[in-house]
mmCIF file of N, CA and C and ligand atoms in Angstrom:
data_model
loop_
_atom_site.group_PDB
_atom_site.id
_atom_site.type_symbol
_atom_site.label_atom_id
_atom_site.label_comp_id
_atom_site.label_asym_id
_atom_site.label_seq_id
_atom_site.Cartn_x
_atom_site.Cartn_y
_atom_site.Cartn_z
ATOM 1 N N UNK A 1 84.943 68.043 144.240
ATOM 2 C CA UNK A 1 84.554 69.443 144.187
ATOM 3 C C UNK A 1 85.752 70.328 143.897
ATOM 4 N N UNK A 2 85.386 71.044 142.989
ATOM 5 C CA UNK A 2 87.163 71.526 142.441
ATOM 6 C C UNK A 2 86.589 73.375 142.343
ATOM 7 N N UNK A 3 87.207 74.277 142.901
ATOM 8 C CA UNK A 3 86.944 75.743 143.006
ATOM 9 C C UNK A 3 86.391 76.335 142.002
ATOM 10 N N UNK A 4 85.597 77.244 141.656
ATOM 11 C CA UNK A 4 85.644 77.912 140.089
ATOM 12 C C UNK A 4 86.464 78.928 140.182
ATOM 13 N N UNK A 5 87.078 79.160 139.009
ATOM 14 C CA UNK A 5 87.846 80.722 138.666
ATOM 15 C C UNK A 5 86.996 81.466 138.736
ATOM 16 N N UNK A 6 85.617 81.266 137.904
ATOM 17 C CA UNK A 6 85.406 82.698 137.417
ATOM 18 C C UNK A 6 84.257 82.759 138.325
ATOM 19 N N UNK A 7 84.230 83.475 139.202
ATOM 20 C CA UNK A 7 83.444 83.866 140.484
ATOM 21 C C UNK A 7 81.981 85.118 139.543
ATOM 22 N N UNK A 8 82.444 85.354 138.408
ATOM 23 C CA UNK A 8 80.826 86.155 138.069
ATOM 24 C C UNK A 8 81.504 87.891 138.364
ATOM 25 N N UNK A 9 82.223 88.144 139.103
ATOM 26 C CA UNK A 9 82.310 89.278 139.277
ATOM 27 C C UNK A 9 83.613 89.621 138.697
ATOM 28 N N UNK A 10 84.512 89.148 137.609
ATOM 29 C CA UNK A 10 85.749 88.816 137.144
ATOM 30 C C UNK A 10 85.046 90.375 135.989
ATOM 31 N N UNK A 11 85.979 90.696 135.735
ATOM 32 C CA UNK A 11 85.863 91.460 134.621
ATOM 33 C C UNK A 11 86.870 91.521 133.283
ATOM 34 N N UNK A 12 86.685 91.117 132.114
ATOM 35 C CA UNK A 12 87.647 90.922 130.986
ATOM 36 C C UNK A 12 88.022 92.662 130.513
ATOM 37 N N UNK A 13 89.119 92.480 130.749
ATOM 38 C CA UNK A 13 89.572 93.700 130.298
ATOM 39 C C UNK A 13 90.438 94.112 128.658
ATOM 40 N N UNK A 14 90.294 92.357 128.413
ATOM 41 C CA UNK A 14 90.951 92.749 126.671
ATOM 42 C C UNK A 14 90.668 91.216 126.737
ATOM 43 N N UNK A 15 90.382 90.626 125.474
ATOM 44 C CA UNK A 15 90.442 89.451 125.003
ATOM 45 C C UNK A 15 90.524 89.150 123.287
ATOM 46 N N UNK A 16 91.464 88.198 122.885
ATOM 47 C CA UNK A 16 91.832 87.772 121.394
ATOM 48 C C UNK A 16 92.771 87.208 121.192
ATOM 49 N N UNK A 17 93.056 86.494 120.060
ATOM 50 C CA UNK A 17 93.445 85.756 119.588
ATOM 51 C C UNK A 17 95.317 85.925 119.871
ATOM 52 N N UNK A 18 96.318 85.243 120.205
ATOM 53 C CA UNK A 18 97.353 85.539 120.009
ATOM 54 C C UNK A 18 98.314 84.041 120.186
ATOM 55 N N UNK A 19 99.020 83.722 119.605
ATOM 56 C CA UNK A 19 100.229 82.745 119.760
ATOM 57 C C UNK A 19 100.902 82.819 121.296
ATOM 58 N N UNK A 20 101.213 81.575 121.456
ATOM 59 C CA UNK A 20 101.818 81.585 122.692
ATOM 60 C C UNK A 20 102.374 80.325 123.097
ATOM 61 N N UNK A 21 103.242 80.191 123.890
ATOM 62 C CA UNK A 21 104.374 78.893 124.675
ATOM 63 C C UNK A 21 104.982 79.759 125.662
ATOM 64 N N UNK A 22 104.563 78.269 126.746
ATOM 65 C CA UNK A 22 105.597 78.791 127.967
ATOM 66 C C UNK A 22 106.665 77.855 127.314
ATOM 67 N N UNK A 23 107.729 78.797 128.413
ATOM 68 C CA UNK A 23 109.150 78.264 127.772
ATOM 69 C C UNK A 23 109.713 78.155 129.200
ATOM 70 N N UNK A 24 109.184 78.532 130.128
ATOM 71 C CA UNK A 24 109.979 77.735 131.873
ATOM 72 C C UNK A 24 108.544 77.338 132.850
ATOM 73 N N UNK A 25 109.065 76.792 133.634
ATOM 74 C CA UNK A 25 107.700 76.426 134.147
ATOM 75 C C UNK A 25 108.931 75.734 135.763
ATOM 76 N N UNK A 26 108.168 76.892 136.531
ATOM 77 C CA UNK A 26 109.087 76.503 137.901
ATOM 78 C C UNK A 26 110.429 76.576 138.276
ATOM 79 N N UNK A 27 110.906 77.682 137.212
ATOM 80 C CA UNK A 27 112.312 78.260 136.829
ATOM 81 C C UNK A 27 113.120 77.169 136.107
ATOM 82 N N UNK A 28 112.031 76.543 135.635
ATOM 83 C CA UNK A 28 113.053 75.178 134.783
ATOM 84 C C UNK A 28 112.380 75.138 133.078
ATOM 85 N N UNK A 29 113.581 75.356 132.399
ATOM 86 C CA UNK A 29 113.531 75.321 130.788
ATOM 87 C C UNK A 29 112.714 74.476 130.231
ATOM 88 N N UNK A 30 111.372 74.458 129.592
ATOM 89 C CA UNK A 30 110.587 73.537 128.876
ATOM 90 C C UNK A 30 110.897 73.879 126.989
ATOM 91 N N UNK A 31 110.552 73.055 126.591
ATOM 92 C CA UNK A 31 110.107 73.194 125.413
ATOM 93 C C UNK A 31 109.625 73.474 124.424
ATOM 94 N N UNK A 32 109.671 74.960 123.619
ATOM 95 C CA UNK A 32 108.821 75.167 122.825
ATOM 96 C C UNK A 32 107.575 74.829 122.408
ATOM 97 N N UNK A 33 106.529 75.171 122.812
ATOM 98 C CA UNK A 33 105.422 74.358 121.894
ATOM 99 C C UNK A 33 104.695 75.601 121.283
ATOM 100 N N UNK A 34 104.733 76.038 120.439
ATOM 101 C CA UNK A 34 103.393 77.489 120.029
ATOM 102 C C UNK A 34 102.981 76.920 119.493
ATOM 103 N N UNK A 35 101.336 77.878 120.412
ATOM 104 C CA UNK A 35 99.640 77.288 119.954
ATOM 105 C C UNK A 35 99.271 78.792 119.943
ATOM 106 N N UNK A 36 97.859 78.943 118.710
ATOM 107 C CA UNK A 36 97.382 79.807 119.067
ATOM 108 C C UNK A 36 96.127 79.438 120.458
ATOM 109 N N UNK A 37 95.841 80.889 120.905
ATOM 110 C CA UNK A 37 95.532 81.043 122.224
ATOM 111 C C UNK A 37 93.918 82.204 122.096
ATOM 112 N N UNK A 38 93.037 81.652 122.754
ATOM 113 C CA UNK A 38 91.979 82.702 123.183
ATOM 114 C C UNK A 38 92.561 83.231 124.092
ATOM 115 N N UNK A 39 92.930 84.526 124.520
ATOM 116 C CA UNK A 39 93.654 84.955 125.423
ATOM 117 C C UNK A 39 92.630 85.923 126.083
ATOM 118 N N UNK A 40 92.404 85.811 127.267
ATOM 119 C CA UNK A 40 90.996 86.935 128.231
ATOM 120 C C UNK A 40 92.288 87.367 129.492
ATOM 121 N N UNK A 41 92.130 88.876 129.623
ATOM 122 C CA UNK A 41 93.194 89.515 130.514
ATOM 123 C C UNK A 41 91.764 90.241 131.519
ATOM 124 N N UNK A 42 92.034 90.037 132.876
ATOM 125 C CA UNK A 42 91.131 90.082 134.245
ATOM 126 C C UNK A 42 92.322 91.085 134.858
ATOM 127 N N UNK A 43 91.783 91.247 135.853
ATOM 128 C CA UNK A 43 92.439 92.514 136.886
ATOM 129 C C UNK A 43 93.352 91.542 137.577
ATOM 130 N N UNK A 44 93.497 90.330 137.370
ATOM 131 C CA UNK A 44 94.221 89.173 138.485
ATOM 132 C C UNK A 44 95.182 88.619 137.538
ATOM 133 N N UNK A 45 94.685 88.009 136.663
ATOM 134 C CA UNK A 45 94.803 86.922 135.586
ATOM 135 C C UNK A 45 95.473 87.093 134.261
ATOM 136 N N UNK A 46 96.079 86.331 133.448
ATOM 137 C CA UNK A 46 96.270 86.078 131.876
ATOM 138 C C UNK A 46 95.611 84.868 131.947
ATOM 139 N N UNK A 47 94.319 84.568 131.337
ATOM 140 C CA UNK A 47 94.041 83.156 130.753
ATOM 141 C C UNK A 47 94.511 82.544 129.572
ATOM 142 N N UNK A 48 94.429 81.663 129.407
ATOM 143 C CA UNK A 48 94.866 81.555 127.910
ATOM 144 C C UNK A 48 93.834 80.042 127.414
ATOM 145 N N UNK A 49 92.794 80.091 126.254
ATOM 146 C CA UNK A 49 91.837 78.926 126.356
ATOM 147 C C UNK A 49 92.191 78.346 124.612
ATOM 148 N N UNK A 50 91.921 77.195 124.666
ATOM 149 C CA UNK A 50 91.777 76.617 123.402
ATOM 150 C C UNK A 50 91.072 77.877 122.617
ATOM 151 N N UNK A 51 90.537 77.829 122.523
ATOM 152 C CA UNK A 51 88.935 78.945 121.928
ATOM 153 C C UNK A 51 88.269 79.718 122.303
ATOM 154 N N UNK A 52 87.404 80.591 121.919
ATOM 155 C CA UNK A 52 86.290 81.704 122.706
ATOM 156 C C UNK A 52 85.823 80.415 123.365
ATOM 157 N N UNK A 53 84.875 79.605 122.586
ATOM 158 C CA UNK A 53 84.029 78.808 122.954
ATOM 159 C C UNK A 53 84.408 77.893 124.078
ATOM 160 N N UNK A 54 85.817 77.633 124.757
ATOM 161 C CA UNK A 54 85.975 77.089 126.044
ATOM 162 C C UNK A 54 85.782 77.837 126.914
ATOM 163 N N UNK A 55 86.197 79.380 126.476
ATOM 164 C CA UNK A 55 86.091 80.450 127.671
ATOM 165 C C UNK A 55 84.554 80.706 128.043
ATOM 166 N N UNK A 56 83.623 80.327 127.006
ATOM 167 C CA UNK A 56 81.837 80.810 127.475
ATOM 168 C C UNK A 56 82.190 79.440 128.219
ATOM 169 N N UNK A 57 82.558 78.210 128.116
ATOM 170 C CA UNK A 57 81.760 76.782 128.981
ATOM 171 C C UNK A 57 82.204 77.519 130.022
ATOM 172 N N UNK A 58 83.957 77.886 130.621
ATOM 173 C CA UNK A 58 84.842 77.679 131.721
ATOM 174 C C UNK A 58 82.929 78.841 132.274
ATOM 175 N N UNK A 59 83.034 79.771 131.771
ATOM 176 C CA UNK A 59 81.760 80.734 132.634
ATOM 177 C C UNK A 59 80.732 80.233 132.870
ATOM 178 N N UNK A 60 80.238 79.060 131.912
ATOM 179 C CA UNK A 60 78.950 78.035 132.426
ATOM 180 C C UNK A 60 79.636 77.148 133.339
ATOM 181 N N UNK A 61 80.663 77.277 134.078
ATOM 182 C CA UNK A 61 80.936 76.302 134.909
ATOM 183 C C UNK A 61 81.810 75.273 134.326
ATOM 184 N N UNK A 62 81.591 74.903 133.262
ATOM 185 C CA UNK A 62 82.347 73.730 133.195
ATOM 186 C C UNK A 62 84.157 74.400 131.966
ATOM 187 N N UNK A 63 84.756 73.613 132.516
ATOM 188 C CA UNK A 63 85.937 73.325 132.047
ATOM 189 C C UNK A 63 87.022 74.252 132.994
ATOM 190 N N UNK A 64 88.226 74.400 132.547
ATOM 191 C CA UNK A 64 88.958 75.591 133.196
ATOM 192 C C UNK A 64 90.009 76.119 131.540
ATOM 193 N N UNK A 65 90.757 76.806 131.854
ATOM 194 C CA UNK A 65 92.211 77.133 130.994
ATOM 195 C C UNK A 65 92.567 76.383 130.594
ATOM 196 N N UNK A 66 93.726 76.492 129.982
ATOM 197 C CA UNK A 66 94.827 75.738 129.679
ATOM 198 C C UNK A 66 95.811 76.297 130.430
ATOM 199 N N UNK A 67 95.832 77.788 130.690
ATOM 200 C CA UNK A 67 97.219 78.517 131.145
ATOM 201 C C UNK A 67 96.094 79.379 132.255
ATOM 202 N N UNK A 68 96.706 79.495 133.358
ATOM 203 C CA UNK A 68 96.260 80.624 134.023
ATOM 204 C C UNK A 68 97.320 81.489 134.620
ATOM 205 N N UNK A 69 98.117 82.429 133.881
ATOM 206 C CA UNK A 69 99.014 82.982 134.813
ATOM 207 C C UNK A 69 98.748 84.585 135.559
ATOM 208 N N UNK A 70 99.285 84.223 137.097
ATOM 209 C CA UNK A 70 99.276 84.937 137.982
ATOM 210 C C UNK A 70 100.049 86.198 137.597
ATOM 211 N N UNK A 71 99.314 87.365 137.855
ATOM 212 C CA UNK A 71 100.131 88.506 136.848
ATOM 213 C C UNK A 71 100.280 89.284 138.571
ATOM 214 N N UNK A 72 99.978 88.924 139.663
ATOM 215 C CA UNK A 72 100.528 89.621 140.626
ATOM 216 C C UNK A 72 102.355 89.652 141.011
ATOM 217 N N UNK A 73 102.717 90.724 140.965
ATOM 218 C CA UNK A 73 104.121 90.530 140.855
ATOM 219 C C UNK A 73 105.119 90.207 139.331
ATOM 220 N N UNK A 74 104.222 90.050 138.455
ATOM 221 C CA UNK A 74 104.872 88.987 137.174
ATOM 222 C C UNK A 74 105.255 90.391 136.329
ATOM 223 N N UNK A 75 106.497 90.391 135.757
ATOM 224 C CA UNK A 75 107.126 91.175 134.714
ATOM 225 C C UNK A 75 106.876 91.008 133.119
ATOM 226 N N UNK A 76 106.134 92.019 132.482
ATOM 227 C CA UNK A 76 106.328 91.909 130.927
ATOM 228 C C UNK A 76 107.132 92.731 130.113
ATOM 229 N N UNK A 77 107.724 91.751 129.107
ATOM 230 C CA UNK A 77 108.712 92.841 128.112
ATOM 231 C C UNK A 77 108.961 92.328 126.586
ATOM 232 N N UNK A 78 109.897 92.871 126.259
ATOM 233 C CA UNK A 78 110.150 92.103 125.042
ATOM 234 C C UNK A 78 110.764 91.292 125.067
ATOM 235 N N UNK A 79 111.002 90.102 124.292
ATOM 236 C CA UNK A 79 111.469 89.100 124.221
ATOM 237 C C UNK A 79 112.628 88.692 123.193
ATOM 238 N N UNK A 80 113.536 89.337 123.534
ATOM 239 C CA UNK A 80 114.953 89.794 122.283
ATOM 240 C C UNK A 80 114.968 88.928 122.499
ATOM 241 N N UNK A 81 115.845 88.153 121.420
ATOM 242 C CA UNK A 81 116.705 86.892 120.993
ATOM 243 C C UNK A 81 115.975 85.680 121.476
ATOM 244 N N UNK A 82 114.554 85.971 121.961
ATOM 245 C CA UNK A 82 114.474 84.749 122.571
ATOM 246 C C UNK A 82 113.884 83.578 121.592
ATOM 247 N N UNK A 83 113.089 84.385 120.267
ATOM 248 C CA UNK A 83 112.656 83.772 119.489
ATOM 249 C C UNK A 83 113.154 84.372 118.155
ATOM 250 N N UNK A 84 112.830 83.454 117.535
ATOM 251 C CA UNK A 84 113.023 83.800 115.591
ATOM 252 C C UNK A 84 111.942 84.887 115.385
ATOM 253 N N UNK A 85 110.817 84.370 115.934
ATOM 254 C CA UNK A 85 109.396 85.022 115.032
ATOM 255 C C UNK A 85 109.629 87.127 115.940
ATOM 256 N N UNK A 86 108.376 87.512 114.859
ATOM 257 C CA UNK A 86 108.504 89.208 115.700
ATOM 258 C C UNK A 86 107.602 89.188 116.283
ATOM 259 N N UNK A 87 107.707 90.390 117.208
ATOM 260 C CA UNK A 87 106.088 91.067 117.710
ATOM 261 C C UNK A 87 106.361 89.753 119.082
ATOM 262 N N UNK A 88 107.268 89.363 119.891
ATOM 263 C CA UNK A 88 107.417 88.673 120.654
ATOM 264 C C UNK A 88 107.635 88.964 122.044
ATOM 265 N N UNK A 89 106.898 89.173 123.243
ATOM 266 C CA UNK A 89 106.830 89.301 124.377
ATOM 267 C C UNK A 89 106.531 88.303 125.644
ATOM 268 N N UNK A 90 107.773 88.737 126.492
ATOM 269 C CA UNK A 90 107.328 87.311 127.775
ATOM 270 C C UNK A 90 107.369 87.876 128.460
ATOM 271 N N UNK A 91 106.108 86.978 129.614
ATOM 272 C CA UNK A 91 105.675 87.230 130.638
ATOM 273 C C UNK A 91 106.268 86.560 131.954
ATOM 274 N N UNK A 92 106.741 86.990 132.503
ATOM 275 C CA UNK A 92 108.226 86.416 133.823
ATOM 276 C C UNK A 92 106.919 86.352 135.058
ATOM 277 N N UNK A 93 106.687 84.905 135.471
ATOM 278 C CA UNK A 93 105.928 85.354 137.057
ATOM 279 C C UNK A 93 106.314 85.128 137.893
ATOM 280 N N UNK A 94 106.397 85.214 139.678
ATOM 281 C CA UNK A 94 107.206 84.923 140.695
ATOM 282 C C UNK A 94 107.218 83.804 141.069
ATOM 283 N N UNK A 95 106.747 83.097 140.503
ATOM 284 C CA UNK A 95 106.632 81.480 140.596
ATOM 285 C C UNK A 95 107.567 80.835 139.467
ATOM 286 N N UNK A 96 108.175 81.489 138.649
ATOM 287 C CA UNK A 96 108.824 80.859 137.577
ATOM 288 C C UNK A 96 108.656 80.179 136.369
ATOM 289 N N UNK A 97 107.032 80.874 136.624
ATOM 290 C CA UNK A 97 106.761 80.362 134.972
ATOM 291 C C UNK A 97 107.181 81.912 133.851
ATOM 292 N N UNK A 98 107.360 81.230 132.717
ATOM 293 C CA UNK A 98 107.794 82.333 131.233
ATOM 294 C C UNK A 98 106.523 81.887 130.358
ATOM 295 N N UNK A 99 106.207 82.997 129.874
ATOM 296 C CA UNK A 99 105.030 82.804 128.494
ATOM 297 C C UNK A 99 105.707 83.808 127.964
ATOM 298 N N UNK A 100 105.876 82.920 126.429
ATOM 299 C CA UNK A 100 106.040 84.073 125.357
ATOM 300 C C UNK A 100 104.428 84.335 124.603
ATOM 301 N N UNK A 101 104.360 85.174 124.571
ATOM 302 C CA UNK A 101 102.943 85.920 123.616
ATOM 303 C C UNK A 101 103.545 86.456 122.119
ATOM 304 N N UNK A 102 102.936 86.439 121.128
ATOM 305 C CA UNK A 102 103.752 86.948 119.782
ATOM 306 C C UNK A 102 102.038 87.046 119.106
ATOM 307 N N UNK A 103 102.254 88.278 118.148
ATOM 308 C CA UNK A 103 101.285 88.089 117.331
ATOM 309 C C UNK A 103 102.078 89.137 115.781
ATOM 310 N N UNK A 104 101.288 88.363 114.554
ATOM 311 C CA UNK A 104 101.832 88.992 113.534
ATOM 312 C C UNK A 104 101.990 90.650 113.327
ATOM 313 N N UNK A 105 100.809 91.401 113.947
ATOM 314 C CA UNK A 105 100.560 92.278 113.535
ATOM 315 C C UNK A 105 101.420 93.300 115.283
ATOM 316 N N UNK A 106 102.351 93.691 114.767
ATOM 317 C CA UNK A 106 103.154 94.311 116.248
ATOM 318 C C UNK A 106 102.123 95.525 116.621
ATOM 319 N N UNK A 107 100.839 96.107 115.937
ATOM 320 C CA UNK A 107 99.905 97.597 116.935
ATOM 321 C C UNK A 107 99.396 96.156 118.102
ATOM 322 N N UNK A 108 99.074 94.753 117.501
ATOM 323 C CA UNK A 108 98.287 94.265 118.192
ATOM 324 C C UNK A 108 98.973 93.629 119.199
ATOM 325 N N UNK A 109 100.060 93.304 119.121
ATOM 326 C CA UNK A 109 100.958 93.201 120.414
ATOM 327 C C UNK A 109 101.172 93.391 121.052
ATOM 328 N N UNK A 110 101.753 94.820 120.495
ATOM 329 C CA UNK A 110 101.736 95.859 121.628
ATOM 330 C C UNK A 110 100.719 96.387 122.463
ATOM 331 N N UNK A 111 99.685 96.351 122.030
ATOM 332 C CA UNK A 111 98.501 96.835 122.772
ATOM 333 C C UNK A 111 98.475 95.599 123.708
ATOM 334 N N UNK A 112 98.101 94.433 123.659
ATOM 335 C CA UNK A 112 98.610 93.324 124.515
ATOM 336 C C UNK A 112 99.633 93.909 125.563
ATOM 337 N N UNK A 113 100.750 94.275 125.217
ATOM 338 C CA UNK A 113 101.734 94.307 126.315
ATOM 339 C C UNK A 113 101.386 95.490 126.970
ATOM 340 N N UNK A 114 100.608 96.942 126.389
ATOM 341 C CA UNK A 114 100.600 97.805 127.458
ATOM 342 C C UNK A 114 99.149 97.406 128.246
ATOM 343 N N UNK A 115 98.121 96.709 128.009
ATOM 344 C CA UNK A 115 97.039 96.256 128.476
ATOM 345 C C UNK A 115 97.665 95.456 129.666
ATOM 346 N N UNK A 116 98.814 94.058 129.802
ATOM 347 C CA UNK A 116 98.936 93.611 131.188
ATOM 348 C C UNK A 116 100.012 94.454 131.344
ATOM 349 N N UNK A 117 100.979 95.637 131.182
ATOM 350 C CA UNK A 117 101.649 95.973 132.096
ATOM 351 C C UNK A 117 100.565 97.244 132.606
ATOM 352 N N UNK A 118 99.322 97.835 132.305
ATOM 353 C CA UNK A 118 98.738 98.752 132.989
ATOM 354 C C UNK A 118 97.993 97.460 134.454
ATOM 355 N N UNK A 119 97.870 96.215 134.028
ATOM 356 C CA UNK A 119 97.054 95.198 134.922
ATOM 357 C C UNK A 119 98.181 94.831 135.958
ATOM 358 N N UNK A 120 99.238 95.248 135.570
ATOM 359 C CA UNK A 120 100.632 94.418 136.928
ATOM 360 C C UNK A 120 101.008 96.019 137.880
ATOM 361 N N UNK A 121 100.592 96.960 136.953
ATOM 362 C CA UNK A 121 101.449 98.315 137.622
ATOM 363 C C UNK A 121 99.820 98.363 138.930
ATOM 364 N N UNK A 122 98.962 97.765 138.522
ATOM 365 C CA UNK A 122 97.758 98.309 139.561
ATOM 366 C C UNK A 122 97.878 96.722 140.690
ATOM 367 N N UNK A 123 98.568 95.913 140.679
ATOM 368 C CA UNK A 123 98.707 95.178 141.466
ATOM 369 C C UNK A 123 99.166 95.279 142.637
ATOM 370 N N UNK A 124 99.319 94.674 143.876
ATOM 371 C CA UNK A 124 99.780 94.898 144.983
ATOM 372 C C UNK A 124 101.197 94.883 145.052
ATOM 373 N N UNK A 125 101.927 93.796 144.206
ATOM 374 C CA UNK A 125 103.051 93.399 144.328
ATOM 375 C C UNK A 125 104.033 93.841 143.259
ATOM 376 N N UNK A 126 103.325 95.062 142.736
ATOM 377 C CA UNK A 126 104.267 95.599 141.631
ATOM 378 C C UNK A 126 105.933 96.056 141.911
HETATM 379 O O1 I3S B 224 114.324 78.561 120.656
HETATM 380 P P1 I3S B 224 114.218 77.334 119.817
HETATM 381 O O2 I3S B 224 114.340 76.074 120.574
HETATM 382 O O3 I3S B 224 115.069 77.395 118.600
HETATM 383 O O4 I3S B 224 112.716 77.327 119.334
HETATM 384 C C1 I3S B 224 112.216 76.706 118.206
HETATM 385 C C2 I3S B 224 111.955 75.244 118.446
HETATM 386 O O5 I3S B 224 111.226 75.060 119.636
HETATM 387 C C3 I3S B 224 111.163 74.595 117.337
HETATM 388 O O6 I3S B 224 110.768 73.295 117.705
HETATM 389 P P2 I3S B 224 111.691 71.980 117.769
HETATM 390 O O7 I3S B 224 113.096 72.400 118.010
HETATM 391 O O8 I3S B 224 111.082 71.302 118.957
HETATM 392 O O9 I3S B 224 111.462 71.222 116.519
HETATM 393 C C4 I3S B 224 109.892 75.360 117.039
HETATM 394 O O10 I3S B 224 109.228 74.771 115.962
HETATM 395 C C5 I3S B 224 110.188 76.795 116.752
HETATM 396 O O11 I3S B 224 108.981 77.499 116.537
HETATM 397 C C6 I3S B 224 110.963 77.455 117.869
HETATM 398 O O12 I3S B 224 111.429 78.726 117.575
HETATM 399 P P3 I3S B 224 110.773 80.137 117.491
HETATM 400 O O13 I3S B 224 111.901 80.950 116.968
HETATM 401 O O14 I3S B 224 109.609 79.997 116.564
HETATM 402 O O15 I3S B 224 110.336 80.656 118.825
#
């Protein structure tokens, strides 16, 4: 018996398409990997799913994420030097994971980045 995330009363507050790799995981340096990402932003949450179509199963119950990061406490910004590509932003959480987010088009990025920093400034642990 394994918990569900999405309790039904979750509310998506932005969701689409965007590139993404964590690059630490437990304050320890991983590896590049960028994938694009169904990305659904909740009052709690950054999900990040293969597809729309995993995110309708994860709501029929079945499946979960790939990424679920905890945006209580977690810092977003830009991501100088950290990558080649533009339009590049990471997400710092108190647990020590890094996600970089990047998308081609920088209005759509950015709207991304002020969408979870309006979701971290209403958090408890801001
Ligand atoms: O910061 P890095 O390590 O130069 O990032 C690049 C590498 O991860 C590269 O993969 P390999 O070194 O594993 O072959 C990726 O293909 C690149 O996309 C990474 O750089 P960008 O600048 O795209 O974040």
């Amino acid at each position: 018996n394994w918990p569900q995330l999405w309790d039904g009363h979750m509310c998506v507050l932005k969701e689409g398409p965007l590139n993404r790799t964590k690059i630490t995981e437990n304050g320890k340096r991983l590896r590049k990997n960028w994938t694009i990402s169904h990305v659904i932003l909740t009052e709690l949450f950054l999900l990040f799913f293969k597809d729309s179509k995993c995110f309708v199963a994860m709501k029929n119950g079945n499946g979960r994420p790939e990424l679920c990061v905890d945006l209580n406490g977690a810092l977003v910004y830009p991501a100088d030097k950290v990558s080649s590509r533009k339009n590049v932003y990471v997400i710092s959480t108190v647990l020590g994971t890094q996600v970089l987010f990047q998308n081609e088009c920088n209005v759509q990025a950015q709207s991304w980045l002020y969408a979870i920093q309006a979701v971290i400034s209403n958090l408890p642990c801001n």
